[in-house]
mmCIF file with all atom_site columns, C-alpha atoms in Angstrom:
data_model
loop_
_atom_site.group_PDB
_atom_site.id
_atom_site.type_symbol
_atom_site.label_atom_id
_atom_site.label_alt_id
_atom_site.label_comp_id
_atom_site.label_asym_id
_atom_site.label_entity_id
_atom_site.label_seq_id
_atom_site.pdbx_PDB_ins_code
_atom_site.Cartn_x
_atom_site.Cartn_y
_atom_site.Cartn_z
_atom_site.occupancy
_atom_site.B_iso_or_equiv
_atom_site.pdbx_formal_charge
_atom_site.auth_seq_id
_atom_site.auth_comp_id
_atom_site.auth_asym_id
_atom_site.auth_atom_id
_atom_site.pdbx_PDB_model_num
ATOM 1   C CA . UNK A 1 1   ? 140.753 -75.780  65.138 1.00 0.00 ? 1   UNK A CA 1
ATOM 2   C CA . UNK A 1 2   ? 142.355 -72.676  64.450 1.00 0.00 ? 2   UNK A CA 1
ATOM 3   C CA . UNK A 1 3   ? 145.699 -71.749  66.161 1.00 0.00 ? 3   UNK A CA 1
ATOM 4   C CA . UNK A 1 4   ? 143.873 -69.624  68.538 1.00 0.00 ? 4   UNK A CA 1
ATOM 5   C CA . UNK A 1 5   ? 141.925 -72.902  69.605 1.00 0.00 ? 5   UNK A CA 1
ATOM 6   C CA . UNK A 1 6   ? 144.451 -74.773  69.353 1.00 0.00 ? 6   UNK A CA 1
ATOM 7   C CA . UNK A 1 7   ? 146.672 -72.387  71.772 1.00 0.00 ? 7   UNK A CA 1
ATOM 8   C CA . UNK A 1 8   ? 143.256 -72.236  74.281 1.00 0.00 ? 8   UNK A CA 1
ATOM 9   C CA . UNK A 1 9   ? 142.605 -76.563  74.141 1.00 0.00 ? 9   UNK A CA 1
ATOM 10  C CA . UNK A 1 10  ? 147.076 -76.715  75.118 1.00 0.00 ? 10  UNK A CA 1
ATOM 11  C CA . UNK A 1 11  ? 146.607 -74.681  78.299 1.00 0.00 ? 11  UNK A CA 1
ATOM 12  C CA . UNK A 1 12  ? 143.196 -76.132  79.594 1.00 0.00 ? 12  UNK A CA 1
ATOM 13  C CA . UNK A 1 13  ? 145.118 -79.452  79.012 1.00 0.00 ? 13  UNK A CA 1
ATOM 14  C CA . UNK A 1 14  ? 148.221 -78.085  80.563 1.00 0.00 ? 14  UNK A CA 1
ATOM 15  C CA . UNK A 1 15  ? 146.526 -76.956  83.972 1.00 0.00 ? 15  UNK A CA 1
ATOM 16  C CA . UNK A 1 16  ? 144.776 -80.074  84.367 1.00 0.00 ? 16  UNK A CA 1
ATOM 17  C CA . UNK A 1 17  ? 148.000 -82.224  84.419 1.00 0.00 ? 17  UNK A CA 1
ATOM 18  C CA . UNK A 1 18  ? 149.381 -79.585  86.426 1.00 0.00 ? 18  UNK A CA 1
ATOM 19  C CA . UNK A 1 19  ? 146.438 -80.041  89.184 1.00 0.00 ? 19  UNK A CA 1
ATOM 20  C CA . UNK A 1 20  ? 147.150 -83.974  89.092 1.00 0.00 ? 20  UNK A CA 1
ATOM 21  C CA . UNK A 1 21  ? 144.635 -85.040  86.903 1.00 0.00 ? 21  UNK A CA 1
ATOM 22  C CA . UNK A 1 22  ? 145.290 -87.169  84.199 1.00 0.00 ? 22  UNK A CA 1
ATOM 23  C CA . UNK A 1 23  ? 145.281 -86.434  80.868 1.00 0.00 ? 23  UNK A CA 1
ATOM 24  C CA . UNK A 1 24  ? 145.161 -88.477  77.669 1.00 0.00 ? 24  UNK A CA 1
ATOM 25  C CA . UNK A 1 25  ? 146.830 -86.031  74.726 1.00 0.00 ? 25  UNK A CA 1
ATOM 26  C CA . UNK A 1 26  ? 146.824 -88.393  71.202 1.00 0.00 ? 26  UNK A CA 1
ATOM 27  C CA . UNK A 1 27  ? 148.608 -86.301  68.626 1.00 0.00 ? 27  UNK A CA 1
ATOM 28  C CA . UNK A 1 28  ? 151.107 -86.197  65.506 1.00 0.00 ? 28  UNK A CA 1
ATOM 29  C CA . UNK A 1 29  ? 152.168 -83.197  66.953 1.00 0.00 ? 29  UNK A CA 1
ATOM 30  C CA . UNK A 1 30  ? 155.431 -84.325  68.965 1.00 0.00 ? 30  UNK A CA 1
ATOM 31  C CA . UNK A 1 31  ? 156.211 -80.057  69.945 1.00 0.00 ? 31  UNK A CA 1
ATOM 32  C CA . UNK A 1 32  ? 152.827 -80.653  71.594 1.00 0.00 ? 32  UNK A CA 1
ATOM 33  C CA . UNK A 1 33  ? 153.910 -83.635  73.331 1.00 0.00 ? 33  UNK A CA 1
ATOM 34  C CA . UNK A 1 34  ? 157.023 -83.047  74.745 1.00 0.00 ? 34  UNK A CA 1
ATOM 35  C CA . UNK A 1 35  ? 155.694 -79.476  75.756 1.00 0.00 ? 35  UNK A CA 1
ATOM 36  C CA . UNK A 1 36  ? 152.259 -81.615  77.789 1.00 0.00 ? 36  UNK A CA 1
ATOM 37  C CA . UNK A 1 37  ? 153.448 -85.407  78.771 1.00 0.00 ? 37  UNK A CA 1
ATOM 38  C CA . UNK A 1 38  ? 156.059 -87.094  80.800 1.00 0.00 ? 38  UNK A CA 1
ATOM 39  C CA . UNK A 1 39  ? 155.398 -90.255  79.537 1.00 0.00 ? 39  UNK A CA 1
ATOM 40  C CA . UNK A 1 40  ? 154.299 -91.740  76.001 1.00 0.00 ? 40  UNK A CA 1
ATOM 41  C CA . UNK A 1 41  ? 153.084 -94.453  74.515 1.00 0.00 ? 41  UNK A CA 1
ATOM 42  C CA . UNK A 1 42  ? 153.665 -95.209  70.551 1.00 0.00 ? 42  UNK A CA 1
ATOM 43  C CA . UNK A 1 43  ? 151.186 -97.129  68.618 1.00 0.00 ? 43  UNK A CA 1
ATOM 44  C CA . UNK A 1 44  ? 151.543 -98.906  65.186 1.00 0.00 ? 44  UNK A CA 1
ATOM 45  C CA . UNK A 1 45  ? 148.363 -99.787  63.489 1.00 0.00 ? 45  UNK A CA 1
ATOM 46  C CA . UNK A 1 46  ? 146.556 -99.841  66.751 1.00 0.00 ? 46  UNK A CA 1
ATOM 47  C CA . UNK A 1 47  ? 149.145 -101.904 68.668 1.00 0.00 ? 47  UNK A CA 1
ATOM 48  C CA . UNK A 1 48  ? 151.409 -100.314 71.677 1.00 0.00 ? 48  UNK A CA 1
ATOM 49  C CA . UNK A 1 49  ? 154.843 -101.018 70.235 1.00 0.00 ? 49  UNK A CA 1
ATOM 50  C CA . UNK A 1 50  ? 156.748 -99.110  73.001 1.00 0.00 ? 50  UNK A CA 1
ATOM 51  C CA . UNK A 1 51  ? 155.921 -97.387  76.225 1.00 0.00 ? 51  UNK A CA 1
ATOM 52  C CA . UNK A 1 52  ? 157.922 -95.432  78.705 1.00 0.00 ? 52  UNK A CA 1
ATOM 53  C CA . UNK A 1 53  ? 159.986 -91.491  79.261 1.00 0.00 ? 53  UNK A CA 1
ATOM 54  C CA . UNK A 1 54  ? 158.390 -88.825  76.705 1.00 0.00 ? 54  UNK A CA 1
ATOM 55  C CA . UNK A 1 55  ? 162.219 -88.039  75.558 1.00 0.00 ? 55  UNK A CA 1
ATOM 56  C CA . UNK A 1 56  ? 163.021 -91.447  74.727 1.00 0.00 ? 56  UNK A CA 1
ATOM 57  C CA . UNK A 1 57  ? 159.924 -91.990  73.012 1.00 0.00 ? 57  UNK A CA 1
ATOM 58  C CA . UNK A 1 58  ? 160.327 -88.880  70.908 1.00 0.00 ? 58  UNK A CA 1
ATOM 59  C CA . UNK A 1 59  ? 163.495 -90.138  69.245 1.00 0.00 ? 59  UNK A CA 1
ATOM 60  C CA . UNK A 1 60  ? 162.122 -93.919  68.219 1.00 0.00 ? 60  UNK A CA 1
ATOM 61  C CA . UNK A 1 61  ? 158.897 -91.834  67.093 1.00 0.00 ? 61  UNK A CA 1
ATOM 62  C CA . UNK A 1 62  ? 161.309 -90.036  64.562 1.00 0.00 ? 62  UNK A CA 1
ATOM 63  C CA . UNK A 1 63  ? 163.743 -93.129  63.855 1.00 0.00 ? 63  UNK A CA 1
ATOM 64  C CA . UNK A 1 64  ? 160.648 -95.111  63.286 1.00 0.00 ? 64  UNK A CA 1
ATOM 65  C CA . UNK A 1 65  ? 159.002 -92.424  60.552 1.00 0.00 ? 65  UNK A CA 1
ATOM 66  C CA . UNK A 1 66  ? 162.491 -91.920  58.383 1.00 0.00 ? 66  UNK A CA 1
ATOM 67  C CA . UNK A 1 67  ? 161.850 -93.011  54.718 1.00 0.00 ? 67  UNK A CA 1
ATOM 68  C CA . UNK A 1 68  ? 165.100 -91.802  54.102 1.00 0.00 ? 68  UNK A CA 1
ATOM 69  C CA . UNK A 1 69  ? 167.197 -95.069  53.427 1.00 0.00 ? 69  UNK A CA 1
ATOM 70  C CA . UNK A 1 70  ? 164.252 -97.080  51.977 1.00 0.00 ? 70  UNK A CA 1
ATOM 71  C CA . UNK A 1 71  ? 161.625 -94.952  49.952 1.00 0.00 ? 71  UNK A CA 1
ATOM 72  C CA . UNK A 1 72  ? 158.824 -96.562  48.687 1.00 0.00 ? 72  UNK A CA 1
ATOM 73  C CA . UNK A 1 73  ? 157.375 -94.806  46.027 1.00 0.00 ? 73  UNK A CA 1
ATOM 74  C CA . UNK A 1 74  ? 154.465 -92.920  46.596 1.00 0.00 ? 74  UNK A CA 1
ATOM 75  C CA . UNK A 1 75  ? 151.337 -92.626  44.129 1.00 0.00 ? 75  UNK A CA 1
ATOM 76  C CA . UNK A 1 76  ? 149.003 -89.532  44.065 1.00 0.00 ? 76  UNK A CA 1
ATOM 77  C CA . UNK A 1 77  ? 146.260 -91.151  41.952 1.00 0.00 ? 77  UNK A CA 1
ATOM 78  C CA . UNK A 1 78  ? 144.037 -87.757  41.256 1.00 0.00 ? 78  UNK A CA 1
ATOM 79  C CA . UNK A 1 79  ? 146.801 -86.652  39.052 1.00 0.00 ? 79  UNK A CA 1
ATOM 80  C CA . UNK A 1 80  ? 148.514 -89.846  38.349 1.00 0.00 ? 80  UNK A CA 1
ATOM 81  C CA . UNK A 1 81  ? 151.618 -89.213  39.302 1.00 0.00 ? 81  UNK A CA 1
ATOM 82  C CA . UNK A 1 82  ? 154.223 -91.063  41.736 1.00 0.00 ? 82  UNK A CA 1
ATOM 83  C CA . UNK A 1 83  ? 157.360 -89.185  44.252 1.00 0.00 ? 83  UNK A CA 1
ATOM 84  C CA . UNK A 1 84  ? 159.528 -91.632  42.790 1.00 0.00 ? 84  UNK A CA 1
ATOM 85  C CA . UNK A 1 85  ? 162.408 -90.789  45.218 1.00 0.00 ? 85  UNK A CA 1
ATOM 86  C CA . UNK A 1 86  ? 163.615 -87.662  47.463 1.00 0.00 ? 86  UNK A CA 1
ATOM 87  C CA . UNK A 1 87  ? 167.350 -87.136  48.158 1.00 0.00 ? 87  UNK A CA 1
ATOM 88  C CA . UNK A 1 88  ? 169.362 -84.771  50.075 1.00 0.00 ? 88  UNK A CA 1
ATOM 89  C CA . UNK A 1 89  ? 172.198 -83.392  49.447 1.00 0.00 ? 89  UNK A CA 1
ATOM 90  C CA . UNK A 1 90  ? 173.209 -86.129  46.691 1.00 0.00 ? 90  UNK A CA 1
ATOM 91  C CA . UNK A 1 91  ? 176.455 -85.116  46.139 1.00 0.00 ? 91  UNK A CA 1
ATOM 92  C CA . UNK A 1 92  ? 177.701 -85.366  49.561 1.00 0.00 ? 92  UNK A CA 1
ATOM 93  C CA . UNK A 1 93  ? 176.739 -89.099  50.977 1.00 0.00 ? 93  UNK A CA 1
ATOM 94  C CA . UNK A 1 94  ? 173.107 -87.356  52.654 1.00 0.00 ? 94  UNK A CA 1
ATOM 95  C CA . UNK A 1 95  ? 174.866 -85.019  54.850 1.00 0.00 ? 95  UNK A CA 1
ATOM 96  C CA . UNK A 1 96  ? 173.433 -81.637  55.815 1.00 0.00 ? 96  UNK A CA 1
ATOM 97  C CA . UNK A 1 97  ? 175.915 -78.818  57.711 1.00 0.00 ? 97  UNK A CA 1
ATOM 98  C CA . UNK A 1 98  ? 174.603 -75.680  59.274 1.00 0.00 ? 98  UNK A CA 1
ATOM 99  C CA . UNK A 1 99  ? 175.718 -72.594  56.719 1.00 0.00 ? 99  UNK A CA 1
ATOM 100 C CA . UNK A 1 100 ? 176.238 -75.273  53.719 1.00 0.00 ? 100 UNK A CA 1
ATOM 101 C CA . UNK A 1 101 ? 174.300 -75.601  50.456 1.00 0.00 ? 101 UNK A CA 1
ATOM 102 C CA . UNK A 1 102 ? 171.181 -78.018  51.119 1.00 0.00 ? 102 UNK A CA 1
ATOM 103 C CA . UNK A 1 103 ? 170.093 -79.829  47.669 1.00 0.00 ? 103 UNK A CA 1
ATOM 104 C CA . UNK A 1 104 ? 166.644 -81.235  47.599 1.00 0.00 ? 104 UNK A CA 1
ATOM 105 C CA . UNK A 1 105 ? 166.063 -83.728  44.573 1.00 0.00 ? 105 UNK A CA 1
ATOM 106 C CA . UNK A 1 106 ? 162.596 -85.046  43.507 1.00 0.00 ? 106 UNK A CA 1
ATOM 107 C CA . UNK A 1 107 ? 162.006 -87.215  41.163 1.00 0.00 ? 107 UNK A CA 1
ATOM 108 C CA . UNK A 1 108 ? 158.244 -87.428  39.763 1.00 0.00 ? 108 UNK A CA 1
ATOM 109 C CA . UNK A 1 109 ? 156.930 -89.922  37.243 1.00 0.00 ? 109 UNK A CA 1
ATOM 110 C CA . UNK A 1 110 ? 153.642 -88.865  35.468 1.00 0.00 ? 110 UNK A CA 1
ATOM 111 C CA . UNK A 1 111 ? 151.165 -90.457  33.188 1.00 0.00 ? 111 UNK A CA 1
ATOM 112 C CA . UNK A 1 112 ? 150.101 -87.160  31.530 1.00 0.00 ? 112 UNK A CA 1
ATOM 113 C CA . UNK A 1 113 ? 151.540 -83.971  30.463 1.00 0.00 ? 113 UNK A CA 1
ATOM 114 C CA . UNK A 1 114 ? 150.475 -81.164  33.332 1.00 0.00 ? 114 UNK A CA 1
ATOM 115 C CA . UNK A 1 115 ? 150.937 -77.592  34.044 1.00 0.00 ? 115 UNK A CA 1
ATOM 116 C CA . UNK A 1 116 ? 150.521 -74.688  36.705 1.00 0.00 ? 116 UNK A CA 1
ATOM 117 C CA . UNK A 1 117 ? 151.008 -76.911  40.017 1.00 0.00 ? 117 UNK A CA 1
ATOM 118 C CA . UNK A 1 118 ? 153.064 -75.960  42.770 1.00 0.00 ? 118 UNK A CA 1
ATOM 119 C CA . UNK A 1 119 ? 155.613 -78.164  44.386 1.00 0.00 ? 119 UNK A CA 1
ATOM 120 C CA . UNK A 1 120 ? 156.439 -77.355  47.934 1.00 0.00 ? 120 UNK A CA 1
ATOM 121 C CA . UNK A 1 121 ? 159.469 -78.490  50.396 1.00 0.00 ? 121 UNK A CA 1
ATOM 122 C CA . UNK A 1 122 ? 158.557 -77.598  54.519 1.00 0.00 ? 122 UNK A CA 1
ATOM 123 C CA . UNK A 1 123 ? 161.434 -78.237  56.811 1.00 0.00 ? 123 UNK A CA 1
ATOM 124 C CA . UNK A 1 124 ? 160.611 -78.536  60.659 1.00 0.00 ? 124 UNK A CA 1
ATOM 125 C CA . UNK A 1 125 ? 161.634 -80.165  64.122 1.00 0.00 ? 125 UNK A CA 1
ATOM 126 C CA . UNK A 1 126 ? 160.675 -81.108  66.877 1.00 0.00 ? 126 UNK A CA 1
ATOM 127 C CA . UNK A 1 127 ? 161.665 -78.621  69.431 1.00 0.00 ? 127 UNK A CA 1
ATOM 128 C CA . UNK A 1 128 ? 159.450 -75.910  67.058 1.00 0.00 ? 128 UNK A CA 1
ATOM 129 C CA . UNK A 1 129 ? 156.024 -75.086  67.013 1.00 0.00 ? 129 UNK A CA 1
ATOM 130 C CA . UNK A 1 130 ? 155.274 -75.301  62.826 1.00 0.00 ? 130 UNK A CA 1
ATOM 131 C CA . UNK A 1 131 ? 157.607 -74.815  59.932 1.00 0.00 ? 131 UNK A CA 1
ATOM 132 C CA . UNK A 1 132 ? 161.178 -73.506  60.248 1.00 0.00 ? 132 UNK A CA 1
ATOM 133 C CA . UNK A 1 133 ? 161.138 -73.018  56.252 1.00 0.00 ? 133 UNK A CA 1
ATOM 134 C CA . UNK A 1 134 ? 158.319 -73.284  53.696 1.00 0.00 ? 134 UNK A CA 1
ATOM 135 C CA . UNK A 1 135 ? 158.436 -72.547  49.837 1.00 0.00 ? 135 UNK A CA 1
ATOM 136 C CA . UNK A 1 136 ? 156.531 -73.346  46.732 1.00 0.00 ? 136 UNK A CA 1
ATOM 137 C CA . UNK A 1 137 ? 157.407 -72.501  43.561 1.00 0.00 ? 137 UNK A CA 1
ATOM 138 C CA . UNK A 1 138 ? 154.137 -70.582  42.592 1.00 0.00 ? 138 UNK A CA 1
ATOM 139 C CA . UNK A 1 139 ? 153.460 -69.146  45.719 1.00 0.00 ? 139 UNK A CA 1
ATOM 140 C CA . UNK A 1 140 ? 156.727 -68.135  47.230 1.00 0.00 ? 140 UNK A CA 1
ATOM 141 C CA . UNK A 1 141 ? 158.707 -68.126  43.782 1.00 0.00 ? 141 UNK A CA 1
ATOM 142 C CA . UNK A 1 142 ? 156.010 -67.269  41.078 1.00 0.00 ? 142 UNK A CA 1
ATOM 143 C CA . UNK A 1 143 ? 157.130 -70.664  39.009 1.00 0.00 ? 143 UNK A CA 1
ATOM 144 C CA . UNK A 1 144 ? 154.136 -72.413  37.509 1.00 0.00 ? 144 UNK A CA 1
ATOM 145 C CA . UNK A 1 145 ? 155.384 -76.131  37.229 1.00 0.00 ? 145 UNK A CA 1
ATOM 146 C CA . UNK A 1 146 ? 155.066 -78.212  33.775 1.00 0.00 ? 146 UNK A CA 1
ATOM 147 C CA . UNK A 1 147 ? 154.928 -81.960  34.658 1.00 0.00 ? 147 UNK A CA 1
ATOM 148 C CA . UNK A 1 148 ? 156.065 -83.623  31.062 1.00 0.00 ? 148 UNK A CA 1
ATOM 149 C CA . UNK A 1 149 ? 154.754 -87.422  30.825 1.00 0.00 ? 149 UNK A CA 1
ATOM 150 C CA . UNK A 1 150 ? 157.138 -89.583  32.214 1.00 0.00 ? 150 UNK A CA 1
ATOM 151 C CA . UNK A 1 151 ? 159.970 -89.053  34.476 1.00 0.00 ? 151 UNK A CA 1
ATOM 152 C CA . UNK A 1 152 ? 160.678 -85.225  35.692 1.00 0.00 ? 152 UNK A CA 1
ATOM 153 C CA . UNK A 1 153 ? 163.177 -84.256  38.055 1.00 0.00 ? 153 UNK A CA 1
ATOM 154 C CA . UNK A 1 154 ? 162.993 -80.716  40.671 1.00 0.00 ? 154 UNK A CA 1
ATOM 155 C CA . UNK A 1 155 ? 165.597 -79.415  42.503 1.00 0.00 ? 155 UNK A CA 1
ATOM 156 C CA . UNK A 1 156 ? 165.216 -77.153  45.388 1.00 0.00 ? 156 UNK A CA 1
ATOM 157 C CA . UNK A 1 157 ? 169.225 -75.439  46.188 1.00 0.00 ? 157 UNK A CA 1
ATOM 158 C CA . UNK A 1 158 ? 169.329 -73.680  49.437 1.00 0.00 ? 158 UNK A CA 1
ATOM 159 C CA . UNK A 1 159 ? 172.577 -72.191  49.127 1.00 0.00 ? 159 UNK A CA 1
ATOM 160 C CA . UNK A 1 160 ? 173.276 -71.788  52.886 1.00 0.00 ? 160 UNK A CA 1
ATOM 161 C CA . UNK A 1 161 ? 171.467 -73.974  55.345 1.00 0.00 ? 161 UNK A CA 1
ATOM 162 C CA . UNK A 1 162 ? 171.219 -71.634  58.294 1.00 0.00 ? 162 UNK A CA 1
ATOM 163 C CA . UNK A 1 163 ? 169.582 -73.829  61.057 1.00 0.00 ? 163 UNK A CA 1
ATOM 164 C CA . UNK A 1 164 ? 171.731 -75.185  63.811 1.00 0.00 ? 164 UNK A CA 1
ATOM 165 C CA . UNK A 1 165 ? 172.808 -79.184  64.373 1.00 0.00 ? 165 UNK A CA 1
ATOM 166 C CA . UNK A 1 166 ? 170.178 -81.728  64.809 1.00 0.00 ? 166 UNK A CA 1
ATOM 167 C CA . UNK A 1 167 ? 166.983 -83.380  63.650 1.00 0.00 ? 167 UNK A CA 1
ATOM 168 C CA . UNK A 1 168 ? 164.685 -82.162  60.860 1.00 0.00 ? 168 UNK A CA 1
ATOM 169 C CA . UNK A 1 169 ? 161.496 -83.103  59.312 1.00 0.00 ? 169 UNK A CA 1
ATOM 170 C CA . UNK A 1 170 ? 161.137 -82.634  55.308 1.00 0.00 ? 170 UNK A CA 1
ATOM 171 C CA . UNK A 1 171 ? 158.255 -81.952  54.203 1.00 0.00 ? 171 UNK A CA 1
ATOM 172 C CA . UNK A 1 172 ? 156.644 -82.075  50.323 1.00 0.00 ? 172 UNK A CA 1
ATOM 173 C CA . UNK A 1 173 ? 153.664 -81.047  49.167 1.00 0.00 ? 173 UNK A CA 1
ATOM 174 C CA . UNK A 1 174 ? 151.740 -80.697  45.241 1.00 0.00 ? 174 UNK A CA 1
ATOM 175 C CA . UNK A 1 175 ? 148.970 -78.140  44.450 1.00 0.00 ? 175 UNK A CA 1
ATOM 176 C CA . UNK A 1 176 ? 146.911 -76.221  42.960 1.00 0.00 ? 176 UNK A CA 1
ATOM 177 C CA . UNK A 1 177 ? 147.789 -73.070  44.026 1.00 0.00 ? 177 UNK A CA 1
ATOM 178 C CA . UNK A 1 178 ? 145.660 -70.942  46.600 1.00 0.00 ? 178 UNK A CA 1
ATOM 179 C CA . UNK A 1 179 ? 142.907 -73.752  45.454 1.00 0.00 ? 179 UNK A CA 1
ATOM 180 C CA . UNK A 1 180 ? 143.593 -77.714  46.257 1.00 0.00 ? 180 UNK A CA 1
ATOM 181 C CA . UNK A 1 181 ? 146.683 -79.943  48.145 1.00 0.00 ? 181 UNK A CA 1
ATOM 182 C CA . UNK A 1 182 ? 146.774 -82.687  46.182 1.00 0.00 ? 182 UNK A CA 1
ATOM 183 C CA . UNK A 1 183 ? 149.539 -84.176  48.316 1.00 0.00 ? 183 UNK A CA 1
ATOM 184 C CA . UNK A 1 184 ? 150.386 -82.533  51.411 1.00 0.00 ? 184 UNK A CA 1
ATOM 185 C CA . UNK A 1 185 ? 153.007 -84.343  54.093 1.00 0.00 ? 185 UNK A CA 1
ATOM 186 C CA . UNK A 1 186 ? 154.986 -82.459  56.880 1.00 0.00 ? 186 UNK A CA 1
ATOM 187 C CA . UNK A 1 187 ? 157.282 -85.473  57.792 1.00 0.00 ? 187 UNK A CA 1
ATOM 188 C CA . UNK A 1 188 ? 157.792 -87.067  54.931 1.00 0.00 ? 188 UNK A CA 1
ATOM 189 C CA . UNK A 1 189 ? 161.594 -87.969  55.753 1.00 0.00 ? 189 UNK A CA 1
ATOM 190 C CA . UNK A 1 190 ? 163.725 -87.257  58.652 1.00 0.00 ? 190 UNK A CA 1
ATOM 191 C CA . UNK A 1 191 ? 167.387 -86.298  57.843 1.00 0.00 ? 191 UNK A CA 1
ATOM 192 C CA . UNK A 1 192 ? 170.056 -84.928  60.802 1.00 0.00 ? 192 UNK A CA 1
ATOM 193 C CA . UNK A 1 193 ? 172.274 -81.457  60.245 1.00 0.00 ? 193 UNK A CA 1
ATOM 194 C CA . UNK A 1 194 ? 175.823 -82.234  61.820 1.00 0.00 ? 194 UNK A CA 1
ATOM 195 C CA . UNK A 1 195 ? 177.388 -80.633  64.262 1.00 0.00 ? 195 UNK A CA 1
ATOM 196 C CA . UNK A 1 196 ? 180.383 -78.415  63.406 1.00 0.00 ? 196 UNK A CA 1
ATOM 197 C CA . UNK A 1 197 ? 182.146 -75.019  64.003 1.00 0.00 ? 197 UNK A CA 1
ATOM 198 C CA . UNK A 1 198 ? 181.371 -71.853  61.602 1.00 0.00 ? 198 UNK A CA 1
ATOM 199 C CA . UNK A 1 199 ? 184.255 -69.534  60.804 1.00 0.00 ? 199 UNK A CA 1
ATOM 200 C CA . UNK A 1 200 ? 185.294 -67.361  63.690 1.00 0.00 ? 200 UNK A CA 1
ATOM 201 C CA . UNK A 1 201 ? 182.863 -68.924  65.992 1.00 0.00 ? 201 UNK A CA 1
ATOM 202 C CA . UNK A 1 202 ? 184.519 -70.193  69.240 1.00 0.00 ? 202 UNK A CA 1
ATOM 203 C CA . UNK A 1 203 ? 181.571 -72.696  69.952 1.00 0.00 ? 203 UNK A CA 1
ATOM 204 C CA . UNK A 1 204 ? 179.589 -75.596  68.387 1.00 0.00 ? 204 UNK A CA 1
ATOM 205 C CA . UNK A 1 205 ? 176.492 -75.023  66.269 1.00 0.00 ? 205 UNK A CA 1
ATOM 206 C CA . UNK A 1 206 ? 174.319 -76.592  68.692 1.00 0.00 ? 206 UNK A CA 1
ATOM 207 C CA . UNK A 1 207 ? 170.559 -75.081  69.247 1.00 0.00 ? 207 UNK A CA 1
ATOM 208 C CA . UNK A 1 208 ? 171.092 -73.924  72.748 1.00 0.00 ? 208 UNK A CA 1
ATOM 209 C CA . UNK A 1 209 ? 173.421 -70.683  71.122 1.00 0.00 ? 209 UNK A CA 1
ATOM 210 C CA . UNK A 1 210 ? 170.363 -70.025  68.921 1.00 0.00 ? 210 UNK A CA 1
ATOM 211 C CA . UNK A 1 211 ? 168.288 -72.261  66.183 1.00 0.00 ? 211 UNK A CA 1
ATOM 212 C CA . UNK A 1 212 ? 168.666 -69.705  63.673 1.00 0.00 ? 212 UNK A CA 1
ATOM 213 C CA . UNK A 1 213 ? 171.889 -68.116  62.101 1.00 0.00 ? 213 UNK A CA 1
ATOM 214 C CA . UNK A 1 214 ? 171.413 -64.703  60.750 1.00 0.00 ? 214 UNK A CA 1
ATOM 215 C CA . UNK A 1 215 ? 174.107 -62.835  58.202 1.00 0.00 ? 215 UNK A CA 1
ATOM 216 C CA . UNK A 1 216 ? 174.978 -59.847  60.918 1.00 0.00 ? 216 UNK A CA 1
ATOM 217 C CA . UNK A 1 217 ? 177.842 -58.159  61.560 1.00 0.00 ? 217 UNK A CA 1
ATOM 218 C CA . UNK A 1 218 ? 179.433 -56.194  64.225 1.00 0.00 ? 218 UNK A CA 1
ATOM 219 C CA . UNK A 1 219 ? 180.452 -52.454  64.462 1.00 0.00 ? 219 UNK A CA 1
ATOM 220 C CA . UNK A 1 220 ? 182.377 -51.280  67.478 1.00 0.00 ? 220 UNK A CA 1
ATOM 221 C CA . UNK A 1 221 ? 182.312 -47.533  67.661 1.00 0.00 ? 221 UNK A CA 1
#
């Protein structure tokens, strides 16, 4: 459904567990779930693999999805082409800081010489509802994409990271734009943003002083 549905099937499902019924919530969606259940179950291929506290369940859910140390290469056949590999920040052993450079490689191995697609990164967590970053090189960047036969390498360059510490979900996507996904994955690796101190701050980057850091500055009159 649309996110008006959506918004109207979470709070009929929120006052029923609230009146002590029980309620059965399935989803991918793990805002969704830590927002509605106490509990959790995780399933692999059909099988309970782990049961108990919705918290604790969260974090295998997310150690349990990360691609990030063992890729497998992954083939989009309507287009012939394979995500080789993704890597984050290369150059610096994986590791992401808040109000750093992020560097997003992708490596893409095609059997045919294509044009006008748009790749697209999406960045998101747990602890928010959708995307905390989305761009596409046609759509948000007005980049039509040549694919040459063989092996082609993007690079996205944030040049500061402003999201506090913690976990994140990359995303990558390949289109035509504003007419077919031909690939289209919201967690397709987890990676973690270390904790640290930003210049003149007295306090840790940590979410609870704010997910988002905004260039500002103060004028005292």
């Amino acid at each position: 459904g649309d996110a008006e549905f959506q918004k109207k099937c979470l709070g009929k499902m929120d006052s029923l567990a609230k009146s002590g019924r029980t309620v059965i919530f399935v989803s991918h969606n793990a805002s969704a779930v830590k927002k509605l259940c106490n509990k959790a179950i995780m399933l692999e291929k059909g099988k309970k693999i782990s049961e108990g506290l919705v918290e604790k369940l969260m974090d295998e859910y997310t150690k349990s999805s990360s691609i990030q140390k063992k890729f497998k290469p992954i083939t989009i056949p309507e287009i012939n082409i394979t995500l080789k590999k993704i890597l984050i920040n290369p150059y610096n052993d994986g590791k992401v800081y808040p109000c750093r450079p992020l560097i997003v490689d992708i490596y893409l191995e095609s059997r045919n010489f294509l044009k006008n697609l748009g790749i697209q990164i999406m960045i998101s967590n747990d602890d928010t509802d959708g995307r905390v970053f989305s761009t596409n090189t046609k759509v948000t960047n007005g980049i039509d994409v040549v694919i040459k036969k063989g092996l082609n390498k993007f690079r996205l360059q944030i040049d500061s990271f402003n999201l506090s510490s913690g976990k994140y979900q990359l995303g990558f996507g390949i289109d035509i734009p504003f007419v077919k996904f031909y690939f289209h994955e919201t967690n397709l690796l987890n990676f973690h943003v270390f904790e640290t101190v930003l210049k003149n701050s007295q306090v840790p980057t940590l979410p609870v002083y704010g997910r988002v850091y905004l260039k500002h500055q103060w004028i005292l009159e």
